[in-house]
Amino acid sequence: MSDPASENSAPSDFIRDIVAEDVRSGKYTNVHTRFPPEPNGYLHIGHTKAICLNFGIAHEFGGICNVRMDDTNPEKEETEYVDSIMADIHWLIDGWAEENLGLKQKSEGGDQRSEVRGQRSENQAGPFFASDYFEPIYAFAVRLVEKGNAFVCDMSAEQTDEYRRIGKESPFRNRTVAENLDLLARMKAGEFPDGARTLRAKIDMQAPNMWLRDPVLYRIRHAAHHHTGDAWCIYPLYDFAHCLSDYIEGITHSVCTLEFEVHRPLYDWLLESLDLPRPLPHQYEFARLNLTYTVMSKRKLKQLVDDELVNGWDDPRLPTISGMRRRGVTASVLRDFAYRIGITKYPSMTEVDALEYAMRDEFNKTALRRLAVLHPVKVVITNYPEGKTEELEAVNNPEDLGAGTRKVPFSRELYIEGADFMETPPPKYFRLRPGGEVRLKYAYIIRCEEVIKDSSGKVAELRCTADLESKSGGATSNRKIKGTIHWVSAAHAIDAEVRLYDRLFTVPEPDSDGDFKSFINPHSLEVVTAKCELSLGEAKPELRYQFERLGYFALDPDSRPGRLVFNRTITLRDTWAKEAKK
RNA sequence: UGCCUCGUGGUGUAAUGGUAGCACGAGAGAUUCUGGAUCUCUUUGUCAAGGUUCGAGUCCUUGCGAGGCAGCCA
């Protein structure tokens, strides 16, 4: 497999090239990355790309990747999201890079920077939080003011915007250091209402880069924070908190997505202006993942969840990590996919086929083959004795003979797939038809002798005869028969609820124009009661199953003893569907 | 509009001044007790125009196109 975990296929891209050069030149003695989600939603497959990049770099260069909640906006962040994010990350890196995971130590005290540098220990409690650094970040703000590099501004948000647009300096820009220090302290003490004042960097109101036009560093928000509670009423903004959090944790390579590119000069300016001991972290940007037939923004995903167009954040139709996990996608598939798509600065649109290929590629090698009929049609073998049962041998995985064999029961009455019989088939259809022959996998060749319909004209039962010498291994078993179909013995079948998932949207780019919700695929979920071979009664949630000729399936958490629920993770490639369309 | 970044087959990528390659998709065939898998073959590309060079996808200039930013969001 081309899982990045198998070292001989370590990926290469411009960011890894930079890291390799930095290591070679001795710019850094260690490699330390970070994955900094904001806990305001669930992680999705786009985050998978970032996680695999940051952990991949740490893994390949013998470094650490810290997980840090980027929680500087108390109004949007919740503890529920912290928990889901951590669960998703652990699941994704398990068996691959957990030894590179940097978590916060339990022990308190000591020098914050060295403690926080992410050495592995048994004392690890959980993720880092940017909000854990509010105290040192505030101290840095004071230092910036003392150096004359920041000032307290009394303008409104609207005024600030307007002045930045036209490049005009704030009238409060030249307050004395003493006055700024006093006002900042009083901001922190809660003397002013929300929005009354801000702390701003003093850079250059004429700068062509807007982010250098005296950007806001702190705002006043009398709001409870999910992690720090009521300890603060001023909160640092992303630009101020992020570079300092990176610095505090000893991050070397701070990798983020393209939209932060224009922020990089500010990132560098802040660290430089604080005159910090070297080495400093550096920021690099790559293009986020876009996938066809889905939406990726947290806002849109949340809308689908809130409007109940899907069943929660872990709905298997969603591109969330939890949704894909529930659907049956494995972490190794996601990692493999992340490796295949590469890392560039070009904002590309990846076809979902690449993801589906990664699934089929892995499941073909690992999934146990089973017989299950999704849309059953009754078949009676008229020349097969009533009451007789044979145990036929079936291979568990032709791609992995080590997976062994199993017995499947055969008897006079069977179910076959509705789609495997047609009264008046199109050309090149080589399944069952009136008077035609087909092979039952692992069993006999049968001929359809009679079609029995119900009052509505629907096929109710097929009466067939079997070539009793044609059993697999038998005298006439080598006869050339074009079609082989799957089946289940009616008397031995067990029922299962099977959820057949399809793409959530009908168009490749649902959020390109118009309302993305109008493109929702009305057939994205079909629930059927399937007839399954007996051995599926012992299905295990950690295993993947190929229902032969149909697709790959995984047990849903809704399963209970005696009540099986399967999700279709992905169909098999279906060249007949393509042919039939012609 | 300003600033930043990016343009390699249908899609995702590689080539670090020296034969434009890989994967996905698409098409054709072989094989098959899964119309799966496997195997073989085919198709299509350096945004444009100049320049530097023995030689340019790569370096320079200009143009065109696309994306991002212009929150007291991240």
Tab-separated table of C-alpha atoms (C1' of nucleotides) in Angstrom, chain B residues 1-2 5 11-12 14 17-18 20 28 34 36 41 46 50 52-53 58 63 65 67-68 70 73:
chain	number	residue	atom	x	y	z
B	1	U	C1'	-9.732	48.935	-7.192
B	2	G	C1'	-5.197	47.787	-4.268
B	5	U	C1'	-0.191	34.032	-4.656
B	11	U	C1'	-8.692	15.779	-12.825
B	12	G	C1'	-4.654	15.525	-9.091
B	14	A	C1'	6.305	15.059	-10.879
B	17	G	C1'	18.360	24.845	-16.867
B	18	G	C1'	19.212	18.808	-20.085
B	20	A	C1'	7.567	16.298	-20.159
B	28	A	C1'	-10.132	-0.552	-26.540
B	34	U	C1'	-17.501	-11.092	-8.499
B	36	G	C1'	-14.884	-6.815	-9.068
B	41	C	C1'	-2.722	-0.926	-25.168
B	46	U	C1'	3.695	23.023	-20.104
B	50	G	C1'	8.771	38.225	-26.372
B	52	U	C1'	18.380	35.214	-21.744
B	53	U	C1'	20.807	30.405	-22.994
B	58	U	C1'	11.810	25.746	-15.002
B	63	G	C1'	0.007	40.391	-21.186
B	65	G	C1'	-6.641	33.952	-16.595
B	67	G	C1'	-7.784	32.110	-6.377
B	68	G	C1'	-7.013	34.640	-1.716
B	70	A	C1'	-9.041	44.139	2.363
B	73	C	C1'	-13.579	35.752	12.691
